[in-house]
Amino acid sequence: MTATTGRPRTPTRGRWVAAPAPSFAHLARLSDDTGLFEHARHAIVRREHGYCTDDVARGLVVISREPEPGAELLRLAECYLAFLTHAQDAGGAFHNRLGHDRHWADEPGLGDWWGRALWGLGTAVARSPAPWVREEALVAFSRGATRRTKFPHAMAFAGLGAAEVLRRHPGHVTAASLLSDAASTVGPAAADPRWPWPRQELTYANGALAEVVIAASQLRHGGPPLDDGLRMLAWLRDVQQRDGRLSVVPVRGWRHGALRLHHDQQPIEVAAFADACATAATVTGAPEWDDGVRQAVGWFLGDNDFGAPMWDPETGGGYDGLTAQGPNLNQGAESTLALISTLQHARRWS
């Protein structure tokens, strides 16, 4: 599971460089027979921080997206799926944090981890080549998809899982209902062209909110207007341009009318933007959205505010953030998964 050079190319500081195929080497390094460890110091696992459902679910997403996973990736998929089914209670909620001692540190809930768990399960339902994985993932997804929360991000992540399920099971009523409710929770684009975002602040994984509205617009009944999601995403793209390159909203967010900061930028923002642009490109066929994906790939390869690569080619790990002093060289699960998911989209041009 080593990185190889593929055909897709992306601009980096005005020149074109080859976009590497995603490597799963560091993901395997962060995993054991229980799940996926959350943190690392440089490339070395920090076991004391344990595991979290958030990251395990994202791990299941990226592995399920692989068109021809080998035996080692299928083993990881089974491990991650087993973790998620163990985390789920009888009512469809999920624990999030499991210690290295294999004891849960929290009670089951409906936070972001519930939404991401459904996203991972839904992606496995739609894309895994293993029928036993698809079947078990559908059971767990169907149990969790009956629940609802008021939190837009959690609903957006869950809705993206529902959209995946509908790819394989177009008549899945529970998935269709969840996707519709997710878009409603995010809300419509605002009328003000200077700030069409449905909320007064950009926070984290912002692209997922636009993406779920775009995905829900494809529902046969009860979907929002496609233009709502596209206007949200186009504005998000435009406000995250700086000198012709992608410069995402930093970890502290950005409130309407406040000063916009540029550090610390998180890889999850770039990955969410890439996902949303890829979905918009698929739905509309418009080449401008492929340009957005290219910018996201370029951000990891060095076309960013600091001009530094945001990954380690030797380990395959993604760096944890872009600070004013340069990359945070720790290679945790979230950043590595963001790198993998973004590079997976480069196959659109292969």
XYZ file of C-alpha atoms in Angstrom:
350
model
C 0.000 0.000 0.000
C 2.446 2.637 -1.209
C 1.821 5.826 -3.115
C 2.271 5.743 -6.861
C 2.346 8.544 -9.361
C -0.784 8.756 -11.504
C -1.745 10.745 -14.563
C -3.877 13.471 -12.954
C -2.042 16.762 -12.633
C -2.828 19.798 -10.586
C -1.330 23.309 -10.440
C 1.103 24.073 -7.616
C 2.424 27.636 -7.474
C 1.743 28.109 -11.158
C 3.263 24.830 -12.367
C 1.738 21.433 -12.978
C 2.782 18.433 -10.911
C 1.546 14.864 -10.852
C -1.112 14.144 -8.267
C -0.152 10.961 -6.379
C -2.585 8.120 -6.008
C -3.883 7.908 -2.431
C -1.757 5.825 -0.097
C -3.335 3.805 2.709
C -0.009 3.034 4.383
C -0.421 5.547 7.206
C -4.084 4.622 7.706
C -2.947 1.039 8.265
C -0.252 2.323 10.645
C -2.910 4.106 12.707
C -5.194 1.042 12.843
C -5.253 -2.116 14.907
C -7.753 -4.966 15.239
C -10.177 -2.699 17.141
C -10.330 0.446 15.065
C -8.490 3.605 14.019
C -6.465 5.641 16.517
C -7.290 9.343 16.513
C -3.920 11.027 17.098
C -0.264 10.727 16.177
C 2.926 12.581 17.088
C 4.514 13.036 13.692
C 3.832 9.584 12.200
C 3.736 7.581 15.450
C 0.417 6.570 16.988
C -0.541 8.092 20.344
C -2.471 5.188 21.832
C -3.327 7.072 25.012
C -5.937 9.098 23.112
C -7.823 6.025 21.946
C -10.300 5.799 19.106
C -13.312 7.816 17.985
C -16.348 6.932 15.891
C -15.885 10.132 13.856
C -12.593 8.940 12.388
C -13.526 5.281 12.065
C -16.570 6.310 10.041
C -14.444 8.498 7.780
C -12.102 5.550 7.367
C -14.992 3.406 6.164
C -15.955 6.144 3.688
C -12.546 6.317 1.995
C -12.026 2.563 1.837
C -15.518 2.042 0.431
C -14.740 4.607 -2.275
C -11.821 2.534 -3.559
C -12.912 0.889 -6.823
C -10.774 -2.250 -6.376
C -9.750 -2.649 -2.718
C -7.310 -5.420 -2.006
C -7.463 -7.898 0.862
C -5.779 -5.554 3.341
C -8.231 -2.729 2.660
C -11.180 -5.092 2.923
C -9.818 -6.215 6.290
C -9.702 -2.602 7.431
C -13.249 -2.043 6.154
C -14.502 -5.030 8.154
C -12.651 -3.758 11.234
C -14.148 -0.274 10.906
C -17.634 -1.663 10.264
C -17.371 -3.888 13.350
C -16.329 -0.838 15.393
C -19.361 1.143 14.207
C -21.831 -1.638 14.896
C -20.316 -2.041 18.368
C -20.634 1.709 18.940
C -24.329 1.744 18.029
C -27.029 1.194 20.631
C -30.400 -0.449 20.069
C -32.032 2.916 19.397
C -29.644 3.906 16.606
C -27.439 6.385 18.553
C -23.655 5.955 18.740
C -20.884 6.173 21.292
C -18.013 8.329 20.052
C -14.940 7.754 22.230
C -13.390 4.408 23.043
C -10.276 4.241 25.202
C -7.315 2.019 24.453
C -8.586 -0.023 27.408
C -11.662 -0.849 25.241
C -14.075 1.027 27.519
C -16.433 3.673 26.194
C -15.810 7.110 27.648
C -19.249 8.500 26.770
C -22.906 7.633 26.392
C -24.536 7.050 22.992
C -25.636 10.280 21.335
C -26.613 12.037 18.117
C -23.690 14.404 17.620
C -21.511 14.722 14.541
C -20.240 11.183 15.130
C -23.789 9.814 14.611
C -23.974 11.641 11.286
C -20.540 10.507 10.191
C -21.288 6.929 11.243
C -24.321 6.957 8.945
C -22.177 8.492 6.198
C -19.656 5.673 6.534
C -22.324 3.001 6.694
C -24.190 4.456 3.742
C -21.043 4.603 1.639
C -20.309 0.968 2.455
C -23.873 0.038 1.464
C -23.479 1.766 -1.902
C -19.911 0.972 -2.844
C -18.348 -1.948 -0.987
C -17.615 -4.898 -3.285
C -18.159 -7.312 -0.382
C -21.821 -8.353 -0.042
C -21.427 -9.209 3.649
C -20.155 -5.685 4.304
C -23.032 -4.113 2.353
C -25.630 -6.209 4.162
C -24.408 -5.491 7.688
C -23.875 -1.811 6.902
C -27.466 -1.541 5.660
C -28.813 -3.036 8.893
C -26.871 -0.541 11.024
C -27.662 2.393 8.718
C -31.390 1.637 8.739
C -31.414 1.548 12.540
C -29.594 4.875 12.876
C -31.436 6.647 10.049
C -34.684 6.774 12.018
C -33.144 9.298 14.432
C -32.950 13.084 14.043
C -30.999 15.918 15.641
C -31.196 19.705 15.489
C -27.499 20.076 14.652
C -26.960 20.976 10.958
C -23.554 19.366 10.570
C -24.638 16.071 12.077
C -27.702 16.036 9.837
C -25.614 16.951 6.786
C -23.200 14.063 7.370
C -26.114 11.672 7.912
C -27.807 12.995 4.793
C -24.721 12.284 2.712
C -24.873 8.706 3.936
C -28.531 8.568 2.968
C -27.687 9.843 -0.518
C -25.204 6.985 -0.855
C -27.792 4.395 0.188
C -30.201 5.750 -2.417
C -27.613 5.090 -5.122
C -27.998 1.344 -4.543
C -31.525 1.283 -3.086
C -33.520 4.082 -4.787
C -36.703 3.030 -3.015
C -35.254 3.166 0.532
C -37.930 5.327 2.152
C -36.020 5.922 5.400
C -32.937 7.140 3.520
C -35.015 9.475 1.334
C -36.729 10.928 4.393
C -33.412 11.451 6.165
C -31.867 13.174 3.139
C -34.843 15.515 2.811
C -34.787 16.328 6.528
C -31.029 16.934 6.412
C -31.411 19.556 3.693
C -34.273 21.180 5.603
C -32.133 21.371 8.750
C -29.321 23.059 6.827
C -31.895 25.483 5.407
C -32.197 27.371 2.126
C -29.630 29.761 0.748
C -30.155 33.317 1.988
C -31.299 36.047 -0.393
C -28.318 38.353 0.294
C -25.751 37.668 -2.477
C -22.988 39.015 -0.222
C -23.719 36.308 2.352
C -26.019 33.610 0.936
C -24.935 31.062 3.539
C -27.952 29.896 5.591
C -26.132 30.733 8.826
C -24.254 33.772 10.050
C -20.996 31.895 10.550
C -18.782 29.515 8.624
C -17.460 26.916 11.042
C -16.096 23.525 9.965
C -16.649 21.044 7.124
C -18.639 23.823 5.486
C -18.719 22.148 2.096
C -20.797 19.296 3.526
C -23.721 21.667 4.149
C -23.792 22.782 0.526
C -23.210 19.227 -0.692
C -26.177 17.724 1.131
C -28.487 20.396 -0.331
C -27.171 19.569 -3.809
C -27.634 15.844 -3.170
C -31.164 16.339 -1.803
C -32.136 18.362 -4.869
C -32.009 15.096 -6.809
C -34.811 13.535 -4.753
C -37.915 12.807 -6.770
C -40.163 14.268 -4.077
C -39.488 16.981 -1.516
C -35.992 17.978 -2.602
C -34.784 21.589 -2.367
C -33.950 23.597 -5.504
C -30.589 22.642 -6.979
C -29.758 26.331 -7.292
C -29.792 26.711 -3.499
C -26.932 24.278 -3.043
C -24.997 25.559 -6.043
C -25.268 29.191 -4.876
C -24.003 28.185 -1.454
C -21.079 26.276 -2.909
C -20.194 28.949 -5.482
C -20.066 31.587 -2.757
C -18.015 29.306 -0.496
C -15.588 28.764 -3.365
C -15.312 32.480 -4.099
C -14.706 33.592 -0.508
C -12.031 30.922 -0.101
C -9.879 32.230 -2.972
C -6.675 34.098 -2.168
C -4.290 35.113 -4.943
C -5.806 32.458 -7.178
C -5.433 29.555 -4.758
C -7.623 27.848 -2.176
C -7.426 29.393 1.293
C -10.038 27.757 3.502
C -11.775 29.197 6.544
C -9.576 28.454 9.595
C -10.402 26.418 12.649
C -11.827 29.435 14.531
C -14.401 29.978 11.794
C -15.586 33.238 10.282
C -18.644 35.200 11.398
C -20.517 37.521 9.069
C -19.081 41.031 9.490
C -16.027 39.925 11.460
C -12.369 39.994 10.477
C -11.421 36.961 8.374
C -8.396 35.057 9.687
C -6.319 32.681 7.585
C -4.711 30.324 10.140
C -4.952 27.589 11.314
C -6.414 25.938 8.211
C -7.607 22.364 8.629
C -7.428 19.578 6.026
C -11.033 18.592 6.765
C -12.136 21.915 5.246
C -10.304 21.147 2.028
C -11.712 17.612 1.873
C -15.277 18.806 2.449
C -14.873 21.394 -0.307
C -13.479 18.749 -2.678
C -16.372 16.385 -1.931
C -18.932 19.108 -2.558
C -17.321 20.196 -5.823
C -17.127 16.589 -7.022
C -20.839 16.121 -6.286
C -21.682 19.391 -8.051
C -19.623 18.302 -11.066
C -21.437 14.966 -11.204
C -24.889 16.537 -10.910
C -24.352 19.452 -13.305
C -21.539 18.358 -15.618
C -20.119 21.896 -15.345
C -16.290 21.992 -15.610
C -16.003 24.804 -13.049
C -16.589 22.301 -10.261
C -13.749 20.085 -11.428
C -11.582 23.198 -11.127
C -12.604 23.370 -7.471
C -11.506 19.768 -6.944
C -8.175 20.560 -8.614
C -7.630 23.457 -6.233
C -8.313 21.177 -3.257
C -5.801 18.618 -4.512
C -3.340 21.454 -5.110
C -3.754 22.684 -1.526
C -2.355 19.384 -0.229
C 0.465 19.412 -2.772
C 1.641 22.907 -1.826
C -0.613 25.383 -3.625
C -1.662 26.995 -0.350
C -0.973 30.162 1.623
C 2.386 28.901 2.891
C 3.491 27.176 -0.311
C 4.229 23.969 1.586
C 3.065 20.382 0.939
C 0.508 19.228 3.491
C 1.462 15.569 3.475
C 4.448 13.283 3.944
C 5.156 11.172 0.840
C 7.276 8.746 2.862
C 4.505 7.806 5.302
C 1.391 8.647 3.286
C 0.121 10.717 6.211
C -1.564 14.122 6.024
C -0.351 16.988 8.199
C -2.735 18.162 10.905
C -3.044 21.836 9.960
C -1.561 24.824 8.186
C -0.393 27.384 10.734
C 1.178 30.805 10.283
C 4.551 29.071 10.772
C 3.829 26.306 8.263
C 2.462 22.767 8.485
C 1.739 21.091 11.808
C 3.747 17.936 11.125
C 1.635 15.607 13.261
C -0.154 13.053 11.085
C -3.422 12.185 12.801
C -6.361 10.229 11.453
C -8.577 13.174 10.464
C -5.915 14.880 8.348
C -4.768 11.636 6.736
C -8.340 10.718 5.829
C -8.879 14.213 4.401
C -5.784 13.764 2.226
C -6.907 10.342 0.990
C -10.462 11.411 0.201
C -9.247 14.465 -1.730
C -6.692 12.527 -3.760
C -9.355 9.951 -4.604
C -11.162 12.680 -6.543
C -8.118 13.193 -8.782
C -9.149 10.003 -10.542
C -11.810 12.083 -12.257
C -9.113 13.149 -14.746
C -7.212 9.869 -15.116
